[in-house]
Coordinates of N, CA, C and O in Angstrom, one line a residue:
X1 N -9.6 8.2 15.6 CA -9.8 6.8 15.4 C -8.5 6.2 14.7 O -8.1 5.1 15.1
X2 N -8.0 6.9 13.7 CA -6.8 6.3 13.0 C -5.6 6.3 13.9 O -4.9 5.3 13.9
X3 N -5.5 7.3 14.8 CA -4.4 7.3 15.7 C -4.5 6.1 16.6 O -3.4 5.4 16.9
X4 N -5.7 5.8 17.1 CA -5.9 4.6 18.0 C -5.5 3.3 17.3 O -4.9 2.4 17.9
X5 N -5.9 3.2 16.0 CA -5.5 2.0 15.3 C -4.0 1.9 15.1 O -3.5 0.8 15.2
X6 N -3.4 3.0 14.7 CA -2.0 3.0 14.5 C -1.2 2.6 15.8 O -0.2 1.9 15.8
X7 N -1.8 3.1 16.9 CA -1.2 2.7 18.2 C -1.4 1.2 18.5 O -0.5 0.5 18.9
X8 N -2.6 0.8 18.3 CA -3.0 -0.6 18.7 C -2.1 -1.6 17.9 O -1.6 -2.6 18.5
X9 N -1.9 -1.3 16.6 CA -1.1 -2.3 15.8 C 0.4 -1.9 15.8 O 1.2 -2.5 15.0
X10 N 0.8 -1.0 16.6 CA 2.2 -0.6 16.8 C 2.9 -0.2 15.5 O 4.0 -0.6 15.1
X11 N 2.1 0.6 14.7 CA 2.6 1.0 13.4 C 3.6 2.2 13.6 O 3.5 3.0 14.4
X12 N 4.6 2.2 12.7 CA 5.6 3.3 12.7 C 5.1 4.5 12.0 O 5.8 5.5 11.9
X13 N 3.8 4.5 11.6 CA 3.2 5.6 10.9 C 2.4 6.6 11.9 O 1.7 7.4 11.4
X14 N 2.5 6.4 13.2 CA 1.8 7.2 14.1 C 2.0 8.7 13.9 O 1.1 9.5 14.0
X15 N 3.3 9.0 13.5 CA 3.6 10.4 13.3 C 2.8 11.0 12.2 O 2.7 12.2 12.0
X16 N 2.3 10.2 11.3 CA 1.5 10.7 10.1 C 0.0 10.6 10.4 O -0.8 10.8 9.5
X17 N -0.5 10.2 11.6 CA -1.9 9.9 11.9 C -2.8 11.1 11.5 O -3.8 10.9 10.8
X18 N -2.5 12.3 11.8 CA -3.3 13.4 11.5 C -3.4 13.6 10.0 O -4.4 13.9 9.4
X19 N -2.2 13.5 9.3 CA -2.2 13.7 7.9 C -3.0 12.6 7.2 O -3.9 13.0 6.3
X20 N -2.9 11.3 7.6 CA -3.7 10.3 6.9 C -5.2 10.5 7.2 O -6.0 10.2 6.4
X21 N -5.5 10.8 8.5 CA -6.9 11.0 8.8 C -7.5 12.1 8.0 O -8.6 12.0 7.4
X22 N -6.8 13.2 7.7 CA -7.3 14.3 6.9 C -7.5 13.8 5.4 O -8.5 14.1 4.8
X23 N -6.6 13.0 4.9 CA -6.6 12.5 3.6 C -7.7 11.4 3.4 O -8.3 11.4 2.3
X24 N -7.9 10.5 4.3 CA -8.7 9.4 4.1 C -10.1 9.4 4.8 O -10.9 8.6 4.4
X25 N -10.3 10.3 5.7 CA -11.6 10.3 6.4 C -12.8 10.2 5.5 O -13.7 9.4 5.7
X26 N -12.9 11.1 4.5 CA -14.1 11.1 3.7 C -14.1 10.0 2.7 O -15.1 9.7 2.1
X27 N -13.0 9.3 2.5 CA -12.9 8.1 1.6 C -13.0 6.8 2.3 O -13.0 5.8 1.6
X28 N -13.1 6.8 3.6 CA -12.9 5.5 4.3 C -13.9 4.4 4.0 O -13.7 3.3 4.2
X29 N -15.1 4.8 3.5 CA -16.1 3.8 3.2 C -16.2 3.6 1.7 O -17.0 2.8 1.3
X30 N -15.4 4.2 0.9 CA -15.4 4.1 -0.5 C -14.7 2.9 -1.0 O -13.7 2.5 -0.5
X31 N -15.3 2.2 -2.0 CA -14.6 1.1 -2.7 C -13.4 1.6 -3.4 O -13.5 2.5 -4.3
X32 N -12.2 1.1 -3.1 CA -11.0 1.5 -3.8 C -9.9 0.5 -3.6 O -10.1 -0.5 -2.9
X33 N -8.7 0.8 -4.2 CA -7.6 -0.1 -4.1 C -6.3 0.6 -3.7 O -6.1 1.8 -4.1
X34 N -5.6 0.0 -2.8 CA -4.3 0.6 -2.3 C -3.2 -0.3 -2.6 O -3.3 -1.5 -2.6
X35 N -2.0 0.3 -2.9 CA -0.8 -0.4 -3.1 C 0.1 0.1 -2.0 O 0.4 1.3 -1.9
X36 N 0.7 -0.8 -1.2 CA 1.7 -0.4 -0.2 C 3.0 -1.1 -0.6 O 3.0 -2.4 -0.7
X37 N 4.0 -0.4 -0.7 CA 5.3 -0.9 -1.1 C 6.1 -1.0 0.2 O 6.4 0.0 0.9
X38 N 6.4 -2.2 0.6 CA 7.1 -2.4 1.9 C 6.1 -2.8 2.9 O 5.2 -2.0 3.2
X39 N 6.1 -4.0 3.4 CA 5.1 -4.5 4.4 C 5.5 -4.2 5.8 O 6.6 -4.4 6.2
X40 N 4.5 -3.6 6.5 CA 4.7 -3.3 7.9 C 3.4 -3.4 8.7 O 2.4 -3.7 8.1
X41 N 3.4 -3.0 9.9 CA 2.1 -3.1 10.7 C 1.1 -2.1 10.4 O 0.1 -2.0 11.1
X42 N 1.3 -1.3 9.4 CA 0.2 -0.3 9.0 C -0.9 -1.0 8.2 O -2.0 -0.6 8.1
X43 N -0.5 -2.2 7.6 CA -1.5 -2.9 6.7 C -2.8 -3.3 7.4 O -3.9 -3.0 6.9
X44 N -2.7 -3.9 8.6 CA -4.0 -4.2 9.3 C -4.7 -2.9 9.7 O -6.0 -2.9 9.8
X45 N -4.0 -1.8 9.9 CA -4.7 -0.5 10.2 C -5.5 -0.1 9.0 O -6.7 0.3 9.1
X46 N -4.9 -0.1 7.8 CA -5.7 0.2 6.6 C -6.8 -0.7 6.4 O -7.9 -0.3 6.0
X47 N -6.7 -2.0 6.7 CA -7.7 -2.9 6.5 C -8.9 -2.7 7.4 O -10.1 -2.9 7.0
X48 N -8.7 -2.2 8.6 CA -9.8 -1.8 9.5 C -10.3 -0.4 9.2 O -11.6 -0.3 9.3
X49 N -9.5 0.5 8.9 CA -9.9 1.9 8.7 C -10.6 2.1 7.3 O -11.6 2.8 7.2
X50 N -10.0 1.6 6.3 CA -10.6 1.7 4.9 C -11.4 0.4 4.6 O -10.9 -0.5 4.0
X51 N -12.6 0.5 5.1 CA -13.4 -0.8 5.2 C -13.7 -1.5 3.8 O -14.0 -2.7 3.8
X52 N -13.7 -0.7 2.7 CA -14.0 -1.3 1.4 C -12.9 -1.3 0.5 O -13.0 -1.2 -0.7
X53 N -11.7 -1.3 1.0 CA -10.5 -1.2 0.2 C -9.8 -2.5 0.1 O -9.6 -3.3 1.0
X54 N -9.4 -2.8 -1.2 CA -8.5 -3.9 -1.4 C -7.1 -3.4 -1.3 O -6.7 -2.4 -1.9
X55 N -6.3 -4.1 -0.5 CA -4.9 -3.7 -0.1 C -4.0 -4.6 -0.8 O -3.9 -5.8 -0.5
X56 N -3.2 -4.1 -1.7 CA -2.1 -4.9 -2.4 C -0.8 -4.5 -1.8 O -0.5 -3.3 -1.6
X57 N 0.0 -5.4 -1.5 CA 1.3 -5.2 -0.9 C 2.4 -5.9 -1.6 O 2.3 -7.1 -2.0
X58 N 3.5 -5.2 -1.9 CA 4.7 -5.8 -2.4 C 5.9 -5.5 -1.5 O 6.0 -4.4 -0.9
X59 N 6.8 -6.5 -1.5 CA 7.9 -6.3 -0.6 C 9.0 -7.3 -1.1 O 8.7 -8.4 -1.7
X60 N 10.2 -7.0 -0.9 CA 11.3 -7.9 -1.3 C 11.5 -9.0 -0.3 O 12.1 -10.0 -0.5
X61 N 11.0 -8.7 1.0 CA 11.2 -9.6 2.1 C 12.7 -10.0 2.4 O 13.0 -11.1 2.7
X62 N 13.5 -8.9 2.2 CA 14.9 -9.1 2.6 C 15.2 -9.2 4.1 O 16.0 -10.0 4.5
X63 N 14.4 -8.5 4.9 CA 14.6 -8.5 6.3 C 13.7 -9.4 7.1 O 14.0 -9.9 8.2
X64 N 12.4 -9.6 6.6 CA 11.5 -10.5 7.3 C 10.8 -11.3 6.2 O 10.8 -10.9 5.0
X65 N 10.2 -12.4 6.6 CA 9.5 -13.3 5.7 C 8.0 -13.1 5.8 O 7.5 -12.7 6.9
X66 N 7.3 -13.5 4.8 CA 5.8 -13.4 4.8 C 5.2 -14.0 6.1 O 4.2 -13.5 6.6
X67 N 5.7 -15.2 6.5 CA 5.2 -15.9 7.7 C 5.2 -15.0 8.9 O 4.5 -15.3 9.9
X68 N 6.1 -14.0 8.9 CA 6.2 -13.1 10.1 C 5.0 -12.1 10.2 O 4.9 -11.4 11.2
X69 N 4.2 -12.1 9.2 CA 3.1 -11.1 9.1 C 1.8 -11.9 9.0 O 1.3 -12.1 7.8
X70 N 1.2 -12.3 10.1 CA -0.1 -13.1 10.0 C -1.2 -12.4 9.3 O -2.0 -13.0 8.7
X71 N -1.2 -11.1 9.4 CA -2.3 -10.3 8.7 C -2.3 -10.4 7.2 O -3.3 -10.0 6.6
X72 N -1.3 -10.9 6.6 CA -1.2 -11.0 5.1 C -2.3 -12.0 4.6 O -2.6 -12.0 3.5
X73 N -2.8 -12.8 5.5 CA -3.9 -13.8 5.2 C -5.3 -13.2 5.4 O -6.3 -13.9 5.1
X74 N -5.4 -12.0 5.8 CA -6.7 -11.4 6.1 C -7.4 -11.1 4.8 O -6.8 -10.9 3.8
X75 N -8.8 -10.9 5.0 CA -9.6 -10.6 3.9 C -9.2 -9.3 3.3 O -8.9 -8.3 4.0
X76 N -9.3 -9.2 1.9 CA -9.0 -8.0 1.2 C -7.5 -7.6 1.2 O -7.2 -6.5 0.8
X77 N -6.6 -8.5 1.6 CA -5.2 -8.2 1.5 C -4.5 -9.2 0.6 O -4.7 -10.4 0.7
X78 N -3.8 -8.6 -0.4 CA -3.1 -9.4 -1.4 C -1.7 -9.0 -1.4 O -1.3 -7.8 -1.4
X79 N -0.8 -10.0 -1.4 CA 0.6 -9.6 -1.3 C 1.4 -10.5 -2.2 O 1.0 -11.5 -2.7
X80 N 2.7 -10.0 -2.5 CA 3.6 -10.7 -3.3 C 5.0 -10.3 -3.1 O 5.2 -9.1 -2.8
X81 N 5.9 -11.2 -3.2 CA 7.3 -10.8 -3.2 C 7.6 -10.1 -4.5 O 7.2 -10.5 -5.6
X82 N 8.3 -9.0 -4.5 CA 8.6 -8.2 -5.7 C 9.8 -7.3 -5.4 O 10.0 -6.7 -4.4
X83 N 10.7 -7.2 -6.4 CA 11.8 -6.3 -6.4 C 11.3 -5.0 -7.1 O 11.2 -4.9 -8.3
X84 N 11.1 -4.0 -6.3 CA 10.6 -2.7 -6.8 C 11.5 -2.0 -7.8 O 11.1 -1.2 -8.6
X85 N 12.8 -2.4 -7.8 CA 13.7 -1.8 -8.7 C 13.8 -2.5 -10.1 O 14.6 -2.1 -10.9
X86 N 13.0 -3.5 -10.2 CA 13.1 -4.4 -11.4 C 11.7 -4.4 -12.2 O 10.7 -4.9 -11.6
X87 N 11.7 -3.8 -13.4 CA 10.5 -3.7 -14.1 C 9.8 -5.0 -14.4 O 8.6 -5.2 -14.3
X88 N 10.6 -6.0 -14.7 CA 10.0 -7.3 -15.0 C 9.4 -7.9 -13.7 O 8.3 -8.5 -13.8
X89 N 10.0 -7.7 -12.6 CA 9.4 -8.2 -11.3 C 8.0 -7.5 -11.1 O 7.1 -8.1 -10.7
X90 N 8.0 -6.2 -11.3 CA 6.8 -5.4 -11.1 C 5.7 -5.9 -12.1 O 4.6 -6.2 -11.7
X91 N 6.1 -6.0 -13.4 CA 5.1 -6.4 -14.4 C 4.6 -7.9 -14.1 O 3.4 -8.1 -14.3
X92 N 5.5 -8.8 -13.7 CA 5.0 -10.1 -13.4 C 3.9 -10.1 -12.3 O 2.9 -10.8 -12.4
X93 N 4.2 -9.3 -11.2 CA 3.2 -9.3 -10.2 C 1.9 -8.6 -10.6 O 0.8 -9.1 -10.5
X94 N 2.0 -7.4 -11.2 CA 0.9 -6.6 -11.6 C 0.1 -7.2 -12.7 O -1.2 -7.3 -12.6
X95 N 0.7 -7.7 -13.7 CA 0.0 -8.3 -14.9 C -0.4 -9.7 -14.7 O -1.6 -10.0 -14.9
X96 N 0.5 -10.6 -14.3 CA 0.2 -12.0 -14.3 C -0.5 -12.4 -13.0 O -1.4 -13.2 -13.1
X97 N 0.0 -11.9 -11.9 CA -0.6 -12.3 -10.6 C -1.9 -11.6 -10.3 O -2.9 -12.2 -10.0
X98 N -1.9 -10.2 -10.4 CA -3.0 -9.4 -10.0 C -3.9 -8.9 -11.2 O -4.8 -8.2 -10.9
X99 N -3.6 -9.2 -12.4 CA -4.4 -8.9 -13.6 C -4.6 -7.4 -13.7 O -5.8 -7.0 -13.8
X100 N -3.6 -6.6 -13.6 CA -3.6 -5.2 -13.9 C -4.6 -4.4 -13.0 O -5.5 -3.7 -13.5
X101 N -4.3 -4.3 -11.7 CA -5.1 -3.5 -10.8 C -4.9 -2.0 -11.1 O -3.9 -1.6 -11.6
X102 N -5.8 -1.2 -10.7 CA -5.7 0.3 -10.7 C -5.7 0.7 -9.2 O -6.6 0.3 -8.5
X103 N -4.8 1.6 -8.9 CA -4.7 2.0 -7.5 C -5.2 3.4 -7.3 O -4.9 4.3 -8.1
X104 N -5.9 3.6 -6.2 CA -6.4 4.9 -5.7 C -5.4 5.5 -4.7 O -5.3 6.8 -4.6
X105 N -4.7 4.7 -4.0 CA -3.8 5.1 -3.0 C -2.5 4.3 -3.1 O -2.5 3.1 -3.3
X106 N -1.3 5.0 -3.0 CA 0.0 4.3 -3.1 C 0.8 4.9 -1.9 O 1.0 6.1 -1.7
X107 N 1.3 4.0 -1.0 CA 2.1 4.3 0.1 C 3.4 3.5 -0.1 O 3.4 2.3 -0.2
X108 N 4.5 4.3 -0.2 CA 5.8 3.7 -0.4 C 6.7 3.8 0.8 O 7.1 4.9 1.2
X109 N 7.1 2.7 1.4 CA 8.0 2.6 2.6 C 9.4 2.6 2.2 O 10.3 2.6 3.0
X110 N 9.7 2.5 0.9 CA 11.1 2.2 0.4 C 11.8 3.4 -0.1 O 13.0 3.3 -0.4
X111 N 11.1 4.5 -0.2 CA 11.7 5.7 -0.8 C 12.2 5.5 -2.2 O 13.1 6.1 -2.7
X112 N 11.5 4.6 -2.9 CA 11.8 4.3 -4.3 C 10.7 4.7 -5.2 O 10.5 4.1 -6.2
X113 N 9.9 5.7 -4.8 CA 8.7 6.0 -5.6 C 9.1 6.4 -7.0 O 8.3 6.1 -7.9
X114 N 10.3 7.0 -7.3 CA 10.6 7.3 -8.6 C 10.7 6.1 -9.5 O 10.3 6.2 -10.7
X115 N 11.2 5.0 -9.0 CA 11.2 3.7 -9.8 C 9.8 3.2 -10.1 O 9.5 2.9 -11.2
X116 N 9.0 3.2 -9.0 CA 7.6 2.8 -9.1 C 6.9 3.6 -10.1 O 6.2 3.2 -11.0
X117 N 7.1 4.9 -10.0 CA 6.4 5.9 -10.9 C 6.9 5.6 -12.4 O 6.0 5.6 -13.3
X118 N 8.1 5.4 -12.6 CA 8.6 5.1 -13.9 C 8.0 3.9 -14.6 O 7.6 3.9 -15.7
X119 N 7.8 2.8 -13.8 CA 7.3 1.6 -14.3 C 5.8 1.5 -14.3 O 5.3 0.7 -15.0
X120 N 5.1 2.2 -13.4 CA 3.7 2.0 -13.2 C 2.8 3.1 -13.7 O 1.6 2.9 -13.9
X121 N 3.2 4.4 -13.9 CA 2.4 5.4 -14.3 C 1.7 5.1 -15.6 O 2.3 4.7 -16.6
X122 N 0.4 5.2 -15.7 CA -0.4 4.9 -16.9 C -0.8 3.5 -17.0 O -1.8 3.1 -17.5
X123 N 0.0 2.6 -16.3 CA -0.4 1.2 -16.4 C -1.3 0.8 -15.2 O -2.3 0.1 -15.4
X124 N -0.9 1.2 -14.0 CA -1.6 0.8 -12.8 C -2.2 1.9 -12.0 O -2.9 1.7 -11.1
X125 N -1.9 3.1 -12.4 CA -2.5 4.3 -11.8 C -2.3 5.5 -12.7 O -1.4 5.5 -13.6
X126 N -3.1 6.5 -12.6 CA -3.0 7.7 -13.4 C -2.6 8.9 -12.5 O -3.1 8.9 -11.3
X127 N -1.8 9.8 -13.0 CA -1.5 11.0 -12.2 C -2.3 12.2 -12.7 O -2.0 13.3 -12.3
X128 N -3.3 12.0 -13.5 CA -4.2 13.1 -14.0 C -4.9 13.7 -12.8 O -5.6 13.0 -12.1
X129 N -4.8 15.0 -12.7 CA -5.6 15.7 -11.7 C -5.5 15.1 -10.2 O -6.5 15.1 -9.5
X130 N -4.3 14.7 -9.9 CA -4.1 14.1 -8.6 C -5.2 13.1 -8.2 O -5.7 13.1 -7.1
X131 N -5.5 12.2 -9.1 CA -6.5 11.1 -8.8 C -6.0 10.1 -7.8 O -6.8 9.5 -7.1
X132 N -4.7 10.0 -7.6 CA -4.1 9.0 -6.7 C -3.4 9.7 -5.6 O -2.6 10.7 -5.7
X133 N -3.7 9.3 -4.4 CA -3.0 9.8 -3.2 C -1.7 9.0 -3.1 O -1.7 7.8 -3.2
X134 N -0.6 9.7 -3.0 CA 0.7 9.1 -2.9 C 1.5 9.6 -1.7 O 1.5 10.8 -1.5
X135 N 2.1 8.8 -1.0 CA 2.9 9.2 0.2 C 4.1 8.3 0.2 O 4.0 7.1 0.3
X136 N 5.3 8.9 0.2 CA 6.5 8.2 0.3 C 7.2 8.6 1.6 O 7.4 9.8 1.9
X137 N 7.5 7.6 2.4 CA 8.2 7.9 3.7 C 9.3 7.0 4.0 O 9.4 6.0 3.5

């Protein structure tokens, strides 16, 4: 099912379909929150597949603008412009805009997970006992 959704939405994550299916299948109906760093066509996939998930997205929008992603207006999708390398930018979005969400899943498209980890561990997610699924690609 996930492979078909990734194909339908032309996501660049098709190569991870089996991996994500294994990780998410038993959780797909569970209420949870996801953070995706870097906006791409996988977001509508998560919205269809993880039916009770709130999807939070941050991106610098250096290459494309929010208007280029119509799905950003879909139900359960929250987005903001954010510089992932800047702690103040992250705190402004997480604290002021989103009121301190807690994430169950984090997917990082920017390969900047070390920065995100430095600024967010303990504040927006916990790394205790692998409570959070993390994937950086």
